[in-house]
C-alpha cells in the first residue's frame, strides 16, 4: 500500500545499538494456538491480484505484499501496536551507526527444508540491488556501500562472516537504518530461486508462517491458497488451517460475501456500505485509525504541469478540493482531511506545517492561482485522475473531480482502469497519461517511510519522478541525525518544501474500515491496517 509501500525511520534513534523492525505490511505478536482453535479451518479474506510475481524485492503493492509477508519471514516483524519483534534475527547491533552486525537464529529453514543462512539474506539483497535485475525495490539498498543506480555494481558493504552472521557497511552513518530491515525487500531467498526467478515468483518457497498450498495454488485473478508452514519457528504462529485470499473485482461483491458468511475477513468497506456497515455488522465491524495516507499524483511530464506553471496548477487543484465535505459525505467520517504527507498515528506528526493552508478548500484563491498559470500557458483539455476500478475508488474520484470542475470551471473526471495490477503497471512503466491515485500504507512507524520512498529523487515509489535537491539534502541530513527530535525536524522542513511543490496532492488519512464473519474469532488489525491472519481462529 504501500500501494505501495515503502526509507528510514525515527524510533531507532533512541536505541541504535540493538534495533529491529519489520515491513511490507506484516504485523502481529508472538502467539501460540489456543486449545479452542480449529487448526483444520481455512480462513478466507479479500485480496487483489498481485502486480508481479511474488518476489520480495519486486513487490511494492498491497496485493502482492500481503502474500509475500505471509510466506516469508524477515529479520524482524512488528506486533499489532508497531513494536518490533525479532523474527529470523537474533540480534542487530552497531557501535558507530555505519557498520551493523546481524546475527540470525540457527537452524532456520525454508519450507522446502533448505537452510536459511546469512548468505540467504546477502544473496537476496545483492540480487535486489543489481540494476540489470530491474527490481522495483532496488533503491532500498542505496545506503549500502557499493550500491549504484546507474550500473551493475555489487554491494561491497555486505560480508558473510559465517552461516549465522553477516555485516552491513553503509556509505555514511545512519542511526535508523535498522528500521528498514523488516521491509519485504530485505527478505531472504533460497538458493533454488536463482535458477529461474520468473518461475520462482509464480511458485515461491519462503520461510514465513504460511506457504503455498501447491504448485497451482495461485489461480490468477481468482485467489491464492496458503497453508501453515510447519517449519516456521517465529512468533507469528498460525492458529488456523490456512488462508485463502480471494481476488474480488469490486468491494461490493466482497462485502456481500462477508454478510453472507462466504468471506471471513474484509479489510475495506465499499463506499455503498460506509454509512451502514457498523450497524450491519455490530461488534464485528472495524473502524480504527491506521497509518494510511491517500493522495493523487500529477507527473511533471504531463502537459501544463512542469515548472512554475505546474506548481501554480497543483496549488490551485489542491485548494479546489472540498476535503471536509467529501470525507463526511463519501466516507461517512471514516477519513480525516490531510494536513501533511504522513499520518497522525506516527510519532513526530504535526498539523502545523507552514504552507499547509494549500490543503484547505479555498475556491477564490484556487481560481486566482489557476488564472496565474493560464497567463503562462493557457489550459486546454480535460483533467483526469486514473484509478483502479476494482478498489472502491470511483465515489471519491468522482467527488474530487466534481469539486475541481465546479471550482475551476474545467472539464475534470475519473479515468478508471479495470484492475489494480493493470493500473499499477501503467504507473510503474510510465504509460499512464493522466494524474493518478496514489497512497501509502506504512511499512514501519516512521515519518521517513511516508516521505523518502515517494519523494526522494529516483526512489522506488517515486511514481511522479519528482526531484528537488533541497528535499533530497534534508532527507540525507535526517538519516544522519542522532536524536529523534532532530530527524523529525528535518522531515518537517522537507514537507514544507513539498507543500509548495505538491508532487502529490494530499487528500486524507484513512481509518481501517472492515469486518469479519460470525464464525471467526481473534480477529485484529495491525497498526498498518493489515489483518493479523495467522492469529485468526475459526469455529
Coordinates of C-alpha atoms in Angstrom, one line a residue:
X1 CA 0.0 0.0 0.0
X2 CA 2.2 0.5 0.0
X3 CA 0.5 0.9 -3.0
X4 CA 2.6 1.0 -2.5
X5 CA 4.6 0.9 0.2
X6 CA 8.0 1.8 1.2
X7 CA 13.2 4.9 3.9
X8 CA 14.4 5.5 7.2
X9 CA 12.6 6.0 10.5
X10 CA 12.7 7.6 13.8
X11 CA 12.1 5.2 16.7
X12 CA 15.5 3.6 16.2
X13 CA 17.4 6.7 17.1
X14 CA 16.7 6.1 20.7
X15 CA 18.4 2.7 20.8
X16 CA 20.7 2.4 17.8
X17 CA 22.9 -0.4 19.4
X18 CA 20.3 -3.2 19.1
X19 CA 17.4 -2.3 16.8
X20 CA 14.8 -4.4 15.0
X21 CA 12.0 -3.6 12.7
X22 CA 9.6 -5.0 10.1
X23 CA 8.0 -4.0 6.9
X24 CA 6.0 -4.5 3.8
X25 CA 2.7 -4.9 5.6
X26 CA 3.4 -7.6 8.2
X27 CA 2.3 -7.2 11.8
X28 CA 1.5 -9.3 14.7
X29 CA 2.6 -10.5 18.1
X30 CA 4.0 -13.7 19.4
X31 CA 1.3 -16.2 20.0
X32 CA 0.6 -19.9 20.2
X33 CA -2.5 -21.8 19.2
X34 CA -5.3 -22.0 21.8
X35 CA -7.0 -25.2 22.7
X36 CA -10.2 -23.9 21.2
X37 CA -8.6 -23.1 17.8
X38 CA -9.8 -25.2 14.9
X39 CA -6.5 -25.9 13.2
X40 CA -8.2 -27.5 10.2
X41 CA -10.3 -24.4 9.4
X42 CA -9.2 -22.3 6.5
X43 CA -9.6 -18.5 6.8
X44 CA -10.9 -16.6 3.8
X45 CA -10.1 -12.9 3.2
X46 CA -10.3 -10.4 0.4
X47 CA -7.2 -9.6 -1.7
X48 CA -6.2 -8.4 -5.1
X49 CA -4.2 -9.9 -8.0
X50 CA -0.5 -9.1 -7.4
X51 CA 1.1 -6.8 -9.9
X52 CA 4.1 -9.1 -10.3
X53 CA 5.5 -12.4 -9.4
X54 CA 5.9 -13.0 -5.6
X55 CA 9.5 -11.9 -5.4
X56 CA 10.1 -9.8 -2.3
X57 CA 12.5 -7.3 -4.0
X58 CA 9.9 -6.7 -6.7
X59 CA 6.8 -6.3 -4.6
X60 CA 5.7 -2.9 -3.5
X61 CA 1.9 -3.0 -3.5
X62 CA -0.6 -4.5 -1.1
X63 CA -2.0 -7.2 -3.3
X64 CA 1.4 -9.0 -3.5
X65 CA 2.6 -7.6 -0.3
X66 CA 0.2 -9.3 2.0
X67 CA 1.0 -12.6 0.3
X68 CA 4.8 -12.1 0.4
X69 CA 4.5 -11.1 4.1
X70 CA 2.7 -14.3 4.9
X71 CA 5.0 -16.7 3.1
X72 CA 8.3 -15.0 4.1
X73 CA 9.9 -14.1 7.4
X74 CA 12.3 -11.2 7.6
X75 CA 14.8 -10.3 10.3
X76 CA 12.0 -8.8 12.4
X77 CA 8.3 -8.1 12.3
X78 CA 6.0 -5.6 14.1
X79 CA 3.4 -6.6 16.6
X80 CA -0.1 -5.1 16.4
X81 CA 1.0 -1.9 18.0
X82 CA 4.1 -1.4 15.9
X83 CA 6.6 -2.8 18.4
X84 CA 9.5 -4.5 16.6
X85 CA 10.0 -8.2 17.4
X86 CA 12.8 -10.4 16.3
X87 CA 11.8 -13.0 13.7
X88 CA 14.8 -14.6 12.0
X89 CA 17.2 -12.1 13.6
X90 CA 18.9 -13.0 16.9
X91 CA 20.4 -9.5 17.1
X92 CA 21.1 -6.4 15.1
X93 CA 24.0 -4.3 16.6
X94 CA 26.3 -1.4 15.8
X95 CA 28.8 0.8 17.6
X96 CA 29.1 3.5 15.0
X97 CA 25.7 3.5 13.1
X98 CA 27.6 2.7 9.9
X99 CA 28.6 -0.9 10.2
X100 CA 25.9 -3.3 11.5
X101 CA 26.4 -6.8 12.7
X102 CA 23.4 -9.1 12.1
X103 CA 23.2 -12.5 13.7
X104 CA 20.3 -14.8 12.7
X105 CA 18.9 -17.7 14.7
X106 CA 20.5 -21.1 14.0
X107 CA 18.6 -24.0 12.4
X108 CA 16.2 -21.8 10.4
X109 CA 14.8 -23.4 7.2
X110 CA 12.7 -22.5 4.2
X111 CA 9.5 -24.5 3.7
X112 CA 11.3 -27.0 1.4
X113 CA 13.8 -27.8 4.2
X114 CA 16.7 -25.9 2.8
X115 CA 18.6 -23.8 5.3
X116 CA 18.1 -20.1 6.0
X117 CA 21.7 -18.7 6.4
X118 CA 23.4 -15.3 6.4
X119 CA 24.1 -16.0 2.7
X120 CA 20.4 -16.3 2.1
X121 CA 20.0 -12.7 3.1
X122 CA 23.1 -11.4 1.4
X123 CA 22.5 -13.1 -1.9
X124 CA 18.9 -11.8 -2.0
X125 CA 20.0 -8.3 -1.2
X126 CA 22.6 -8.4 -3.9
X127 CA 20.0 -9.6 -6.4
X128 CA 17.6 -6.9 -5.5
X129 CA 20.2 -4.1 -5.7
X130 CA 21.6 -5.1 -9.1
X131 CA 20.4 -2.6 -11.8
X132 CA 20.0 -5.2 -14.5
X133 CA 17.6 -7.2 -12.4
X134 CA 15.2 -4.2 -12.6
X135 CA 13.6 -4.8 -9.2
X136 CA 11.1 -2.3 -8.0
X137 CA 12.6 -2.1 -4.5
X138 CA 16.2 -1.6 -5.8
X139 CA 16.5 1.8 -4.2
X140 CA 16.1 0.4 -0.7
X141 CA 19.7 -0.8 -0.9
X142 CA 21.0 2.7 -1.7
X143 CA 22.5 3.3 1.8
X144 CA 24.8 0.2 1.5
X145 CA 28.4 0.6 0.3
X146 CA 28.8 -0.3 -3.4
X147 CA 25.2 0.5 -4.5
X148 CA 24.8 2.1 -7.9
X149 CA 21.6 3.2 -9.6
X150 CA 23.4 3.7 -12.9
X151 CA 25.3 0.5 -13.5
X152 CA 25.5 -3.1 -12.2
X153 CA 27.6 -3.0 -9.0
X154 CA 27.9 -5.4 -6.1
X155 CA 27.0 -4.3 -2.6
X156 CA 30.6 -4.3 -1.3
X157 CA 29.3 -3.4 2.1
X158 CA 27.8 -6.9 2.6
X159 CA 30.1 -9.5 4.1
X160 CA 29.1 -13.1 5.2
X161 CA 31.0 -13.9 8.4
X162 CA 29.6 -17.4 8.9
X163 CA 26.4 -19.2 8.5
X164 CA 24.6 -17.2 11.1
X165 CA 26.4 -13.8 10.9
X166 CA 26.8 -11.1 8.3
X167 CA 27.8 -7.4 8.4
X168 CA 26.4 -4.4 6.6
X169 CA 28.6 -1.3 6.0
X170 CA 26.8 1.9 4.8
X171 CA 28.3 4.7 2.8
X172 CA 27.7 7.0 5.8
X173 CA 26.4 6.7 9.4
X174 CA 22.7 6.2 9.5
X175 CA 21.4 5.5 13.0
X176 CA 17.9 4.4 11.9
X177 CA 19.0 2.1 9.1
X178 CA 17.8 -1.0 11.1
X179 CA 14.2 0.3 10.9
X180 CA 14.2 -0.6 7.2
X181 CA 15.3 -4.1 7.6
X182 CA 11.9 -5.7 8.1
X183 CA 10.6 -4.4 4.8
X184 CA 10.0 -7.2 2.3
X185 CA 12.9 -6.0 0.1
X186 CA 15.2 -7.4 2.8
X187 CA 13.6 -10.9 3.0
X188 CA 15.9 -13.9 2.3
X189 CA 15.6 -16.2 -0.7
X190 CA 16.5 -19.9 -1.1
X191 CA 19.3 -20.9 -3.4
X192 CA 16.9 -22.5 -5.8
X193 CA 15.2 -19.2 -6.6
X194 CA 18.2 -18.0 -8.8
X195 CA 17.8 -20.9 -11.3
X196 CA 14.7 -19.2 -12.7
X197 CA 13.5 -16.1 -10.8
X198 CA 10.4 -15.7 -13.0
X199 CA 9.3 -19.2 -12.4
X200 CA 10.1 -18.9 -8.7
X201 CA 7.8 -15.8 -8.5
X202 CA 4.9 -17.9 -9.6
X203 CA 5.5 -20.6 -7.0
X204 CA 7.8 -19.2 -4.3
X205 CA 9.4 -21.0 -1.5
X206 CA 9.5 -18.9 1.7
X207 CA 10.3 -19.2 5.4
X208 CA 7.3 -17.5 6.9
X209 CA 4.2 -18.7 8.8
X210 CA 2.4 -19.8 5.6
X211 CA 3.4 -21.5 2.3
X212 CA 1.6 -22.0 -1.0
X213 CA -0.8 -25.0 -0.7
X214 CA 0.5 -26.4 -4.0
X215 CA 2.3 -25.5 -7.2
X216 CA -1.0 -24.4 -8.6
X217 CA -2.2 -22.5 -5.5
X218 CA -2.1 -19.2 -7.3
X219 CA -5.1 -19.0 -9.5
X220 CA -4.5 -15.7 -11.3
X221 CA -7.3 -13.2 -10.9
X222 CA -9.2 -15.6 -8.8
X223 CA -7.5 -16.5 -5.5
X224 CA -4.4 -17.9 -3.8
X225 CA -4.4 -20.7 -1.3
X226 CA -1.9 -20.8 1.6
X227 CA -1.4 -23.4 4.3
X228 CA 0.6 -23.3 7.5
X229 CA 4.4 -23.7 7.2
X230 CA 5.2 -26.2 9.9
X231 CA 9.0 -25.4 9.7
X232 CA 8.4 -21.8 10.7
X233 CA 9.7 -21.1 14.3
X234 CA 9.0 -17.4 14.7
X235 CA 6.4 -15.5 16.7
X236 CA 3.7 -15.5 14.1
X237 CA 2.4 -19.0 14.9
X238 CA -0.5 -19.9 12.7
X239 CA -3.7 -20.7 14.6
X240 CA -5.8 -21.8 11.7
X241 CA -5.7 -24.4 8.9
X242 CA -4.7 -22.0 6.2
X243 CA -5.5 -18.7 4.4
X244 CA -7.3 -18.2 1.1
X245 CA -7.1 -14.7 -0.4
X246 CA -9.9 -14.1 -2.9
X247 CA -9.3 -11.5 -5.6
X248 CA -12.5 -9.5 -6.0
X249 CA -13.3 -7.3 -9.0
X250 CA -15.1 -4.9 -6.7
X251 CA -15.6 -4.4 -3.0
X252 CA -19.4 -4.6 -3.1
X253 CA -19.1 -8.2 -4.1
X254 CA -16.7 -8.8 -1.2
X255 CA -19.0 -7.1 1.3
X256 CA -21.9 -9.2 0.1
X257 CA -19.9 -12.3 0.6
X258 CA -19.0 -11.2 4.1
X259 CA -22.6 -10.6 5.0
X260 CA -23.5 -14.0 3.6
X261 CA -20.7 -15.7 5.6
X262 CA -18.9 -16.6 2.4
X263 CA -15.9 -14.5 3.4
X264 CA -14.3 -14.4 6.9
X265 CA -12.3 -11.2 6.9
X266 CA -12.7 -7.9 4.9
X267 CA -10.2 -5.1 5.2
X268 CA -12.0 -2.4 3.2
X269 CA -15.7 -1.4 3.1
X270 CA -17.2 -0.2 -0.2
X271 CA -18.5 3.4 -0.4
X272 CA -22.0 2.0 -0.7
X273 CA -21.8 0.5 2.8
X274 CA -19.8 3.1 4.8
X275 CA -23.0 4.6 6.3
X276 CA -24.4 1.2 7.3
X277 CA -21.6 -1.3 7.9
X278 CA -21.3 -0.7 11.6
X279 CA -25.0 -1.3 12.2
X280 CA -24.9 -4.2 9.7
X281 CA -22.0 -6.0 11.4
X282 CA -22.4 -4.8 15.0
X283 CA -19.4 -5.8 17.1
X284 CA -17.9 -7.5 14.1
X285 CA -17.3 -4.1 12.4
X286 CA -13.8 -2.5 12.4
X287 CA -13.3 1.3 12.3
X288 CA -9.9 2.3 13.7
X289 CA -7.2 4.8 12.9
X290 CA -4.3 3.5 10.9
X291 CA -1.1 4.6 9.1
X292 CA -2.6 5.1 5.7
X293 CA -2.3 8.3 3.6
X294 CA -4.2 9.0 0.4
X295 CA -3.3 11.3 -2.5
X296 CA -3.2 11.7 -6.2
X297 CA 0.0 12.4 -8.2
X298 CA 0.5 14.6 -11.3
X299 CA 3.8 13.9 -13.0
X300 CA 5.7 16.9 -14.3
X301 CA 5.9 15.2 -17.7
X302 CA 2.2 15.9 -18.1
X303 CA 1.4 19.0 -20.2
X304 CA 0.9 22.1 -18.2
X305 CA 2.4 20.6 -15.0
X306 CA 6.1 21.5 -15.2
X307 CA 8.0 24.5 -13.8
X308 CA 6.2 27.5 -12.3
X309 CA 3.0 26.8 -14.3
X310 CA 2.8 23.3 -12.9
X311 CA 3.4 24.5 -9.3
X312 CA 0.6 27.0 -9.7
X313 CA -1.8 24.5 -11.2
X314 CA -1.1 21.9 -8.4
X315 CA -1.7 24.5 -5.7
X316 CA -4.9 25.6 -7.5
X317 CA -6.2 22.0 -7.8
X318 CA -5.4 21.3 -4.1
X319 CA -7.3 24.4 -3.0
X320 CA -10.2 23.5 -5.3
X321 CA -10.9 20.2 -3.4
X322 CA -13.5 20.4 -0.6
X323 CA -11.9 17.6 1.6
X324 CA -14.2 18.3 4.6
X325 CA -17.4 17.7 2.6
X326 CA -16.0 14.7 0.7
X327 CA -14.8 12.9 3.8
X328 CA -18.1 13.4 5.5
X329 CA -20.4 12.6 2.6
X330 CA -18.5 10.0 0.7
X331 CA -16.7 8.3 3.6
X332 CA -19.1 8.9 6.3
X333 CA -16.4 10.3 8.6
X334 CA -14.0 7.3 8.2
X335 CA -11.4 9.6 6.7
X336 CA -9.7 12.8 8.1
X337 CA -8.6 15.6 5.8
X338 CA -4.9 15.7 5.4
X339 CA -2.7 18.4 6.8
X340 CA 0.7 16.9 5.7
X341 CA 2.2 14.0 3.8
X342 CA 2.4 11.4 6.6
X343 CA -0.1 10.1 9.2
X344 CA -1.3 11.3 12.7
X345 CA -0.6 7.8 14.2
X346 CA 3.2 8.3 13.5
X347 CA 5.5 9.8 16.1
X348 CA 6.6 13.2 15.0
X349 CA 3.5 14.1 13.0
X350 CA 2.3 17.7 13.2
X351 CA -0.7 19.6 11.8
X352 CA 1.2 23.0 12.0
X353 CA 3.5 22.9 8.9
X354 CA 4.0 26.2 7.2
X355 CA 2.2 26.2 3.8
X356 CA -0.4 23.7 5.0
X357 CA -3.1 26.2 4.0
X358 CA -2.7 24.9 0.5
X359 CA -4.6 21.8 1.7
X360 CA -7.6 23.9 2.7
X361 CA -10.6 24.4 0.4
X362 CA -10.3 28.0 -0.9
X363 CA -12.2 28.4 -4.2
X364 CA -11.4 32.1 -4.6
X365 CA -7.6 31.6 -4.3
X366 CA -7.8 28.4 -6.4
X367 CA -9.3 30.4 -9.3
X368 CA -6.6 33.1 -8.8
X369 CA -3.8 30.6 -8.9
X370 CA -5.3 28.9 -12.0
X371 CA -5.5 32.2 -13.8
X372 CA -1.9 32.9 -13.0
X373 CA -1.0 29.6 -14.5
X374 CA -3.1 30.4 -17.6
X375 CA -1.1 33.6 -18.0
X376 CA 2.0 31.4 -18.5
X377 CA 0.3 28.9 -20.8
X378 CA -3.5 28.7 -21.4
X379 CA -5.1 25.5 -20.2
X380 CA -6.6 23.1 -22.7
X381 CA -8.0 19.6 -22.5
X382 CA -9.5 17.6 -19.6
X383 CA -8.1 16.9 -16.2
X384 CA -8.4 13.3 -15.3
X385 CA -7.5 11.1 -12.3
X386 CA -6.6 7.5 -13.0
X387 CA -7.6 4.8 -10.6
X388 CA -8.2 1.0 -10.4
X389 CA -11.9 0.2 -10.7
X390 CA -11.7 -2.9 -8.5
X391 CA -10.8 -1.0 -5.4
X392 CA -13.8 1.0 -4.5
X393 CA -12.4 4.4 -5.6
X394 CA -15.0 5.7 -8.0
X395 CA -17.0 7.6 -5.4
X396 CA -14.2 9.8 -4.1
X397 CA -12.6 10.2 -7.5
X398 CA -15.9 11.5 -8.9
X399 CA -16.4 13.8 -5.9
X400 CA -12.9 15.2 -6.2
X401 CA -13.3 15.7 -10.0
X402 CA -16.6 17.5 -9.5
X403 CA -15.1 19.7 -6.8
X404 CA -12.3 20.7 -9.2
X405 CA -14.8 21.1 -12.1
X406 CA -17.2 23.3 -10.1
X407 CA -14.4 25.5 -8.7
X408 CA -12.1 26.0 -11.7
X409 CA -14.6 25.7 -14.5
X410 CA -12.7 23.0 -16.3
X411 CA -13.6 19.5 -17.5
X412 CA -12.5 17.0 -14.9
X413 CA -13.3 13.3 -14.5
X414 CA -12.0 9.9 -13.3
X415 CA -10.2 7.6 -15.7
X416 CA -10.8 4.0 -14.4
X417 CA -8.6 1.0 -15.2
X418 CA -10.2 -2.4 -14.7
X419 CA -7.8 -4.0 -12.3
X420 CA -5.2 -2.9 -9.7
X421 CA -2.4 -4.9 -11.4
X422 CA -3.1 -3.2 -14.8
X423 CA -3.4 0.2 -13.1
X424 CA -0.1 -0.2 -11.2
X425 CA 1.7 -1.5 -14.3
X426 CA 0.6 1.6 -16.3
X427 CA 2.0 3.8 -13.4
X428 CA 5.3 2.0 -13.0
X429 CA 6.0 1.7 -16.7
X430 CA 5.1 5.4 -17.1
X431 CA 2.5 4.7 -19.8
X432 CA -0.3 6.3 -17.9
X433 CA -1.2 9.7 -19.4
X434 CA -3.3 11.2 -16.6
X435 CA -2.9 12.1 -13.0
X436 CA -3.4 9.0 -10.9
X437 CA -4.5 7.8 -7.5
X438 CA -1.6 7.2 -5.0
X439 CA -1.4 6.5 -1.4
X440 CA 0.8 4.9 1.3
X441 CA 0.3 2.1 3.8
X442 CA 3.2 2.4 6.2
X443 CA 5.8 -0.3 6.4
X444 CA 7.1 0.8 9.8
X445 CA 6.2 3.6 12.1
X446 CA 8.5 6.4 11.0
X447 CA 7.8 9.8 9.2
X448 CA 10.5 8.9 6.7
X449 CA 8.6 5.9 5.4
X450 CA 5.9 8.2 4.1
X451 CA 8.5 10.6 2.5
X452 CA 11.7 9.1 1.2
X453 CA 10.3 6.2 -0.9
X454 CA 7.9 8.6 -2.6
X455 CA 9.7 11.9 -3.0
X456 CA 13.4 11.3 -3.0
X457 CA 15.0 11.5 -6.4
X458 CA 14.9 8.1 -8.0
X459 CA 13.2 6.4 -5.1
X460 CA 11.4 3.1 -5.6
X461 CA 7.9 4.5 -5.3
X462 CA 8.5 8.0 -6.7
X463 CA 5.9 7.4 -9.4
X464 CA 5.7 11.0 -10.5
X465 CA 9.5 11.2 -11.0
X466 CA 9.7 14.2 -8.6
X467 CA 13.2 15.7 -7.9
X468 CA 14.2 18.5 -5.7
X469 CA 17.8 18.7 -4.4
X470 CA 16.8 20.6 -1.3
X471 CA 14.4 17.9 -0.3
X472 CA 17.0 15.2 -1.0
X473 CA 19.5 17.1 1.2
X474 CA 17.1 17.2 4.1
X475 CA 16.4 13.5 3.8
X476 CA 20.1 12.8 3.9
X477 CA 20.5 15.1 6.9
X478 CA 17.7 13.4 8.7
X479 CA 19.2 10.0 8.2
X480 CA 22.4 11.0 9.9
X481 CA 20.8 12.7 12.9
X482 CA 21.4 11.2 16.4
X483 CA 18.2 12.3 18.0
X484 CA 14.6 11.7 17.2
X485 CA 13.6 15.3 17.5
X486 CA 16.3 16.4 15.1
X487 CA 15.3 13.9 12.5
X488 CA 11.7 14.8 12.8
X489 CA 12.5 18.5 12.3
X490 CA 14.4 17.7 9.1
X491 CA 11.4 15.7 7.8
X492 CA 9.1 18.6 8.7
X493 CA 11.4 21.0 6.9
X494 CA 11.3 18.7 3.8
X495 CA 7.5 18.7 4.0
X496 CA 7.4 22.5 3.9
X497 CA 9.0 22.3 0.5
X498 CA 6.7 19.5 -0.6
X499 CA 3.7 21.7 0.3
X500 CA 5.0 24.2 -2.2
X501 CA 5.9 21.8 -5.0
X502 CA 2.9 19.4 -4.4
X503 CA 4.4 16.4 -6.3
X504 CA 1.3 14.6 -4.9
X505 CA -1.9 16.3 -3.7
X506 CA -2.6 15.1 -0.1
X507 CA -6.2 14.2 0.4
X508 CA -6.9 12.5 3.7
X509 CA -5.8 10.0 6.3
X510 CA -7.7 6.7 6.3
X511 CA -9.2 4.6 9.0
X512 CA -9.2 0.8 8.6
X513 CA -12.8 0.0 7.9
X514 CA -13.7 -3.6 7.6
X515 CA -15.3 -6.5 9.4
X516 CA -15.3 -10.2 9.9
X517 CA -17.8 -13.1 9.8
X518 CA -19.6 -14.8 12.6
X519 CA -17.6 -18.0 12.5
X520 CA -14.1 -16.5 13.2
X521 CA -12.6 -15.2 16.4
X522 CA -9.4 -13.4 17.5
X523 CA -9.6 -11.0 14.5
X524 CA -7.4 -7.9 14.9
X525 CA -5.9 -5.4 12.5
X526 CA -2.3 -4.1 12.9
X527 CA -1.1 -0.6 13.2
X528 CA -0.7 -0.5 9.5
X529 CA -4.3 -1.8 8.7
X530 CA -3.3 -5.3 7.8
X531 CA -5.3 -8.2 9.4
X532 CA -3.2 -10.5 11.6
X533 CA -4.2 -13.5 9.5
X534 CA -2.1 -16.0 11.4
X535 CA -3.8 -15.3 14.7
X536 CA -7.4 -15.7 13.5
X537 CA -9.3 -18.8 14.7
X538 CA -12.4 -20.3 13.3
X539 CA -15.2 -22.3 15.0

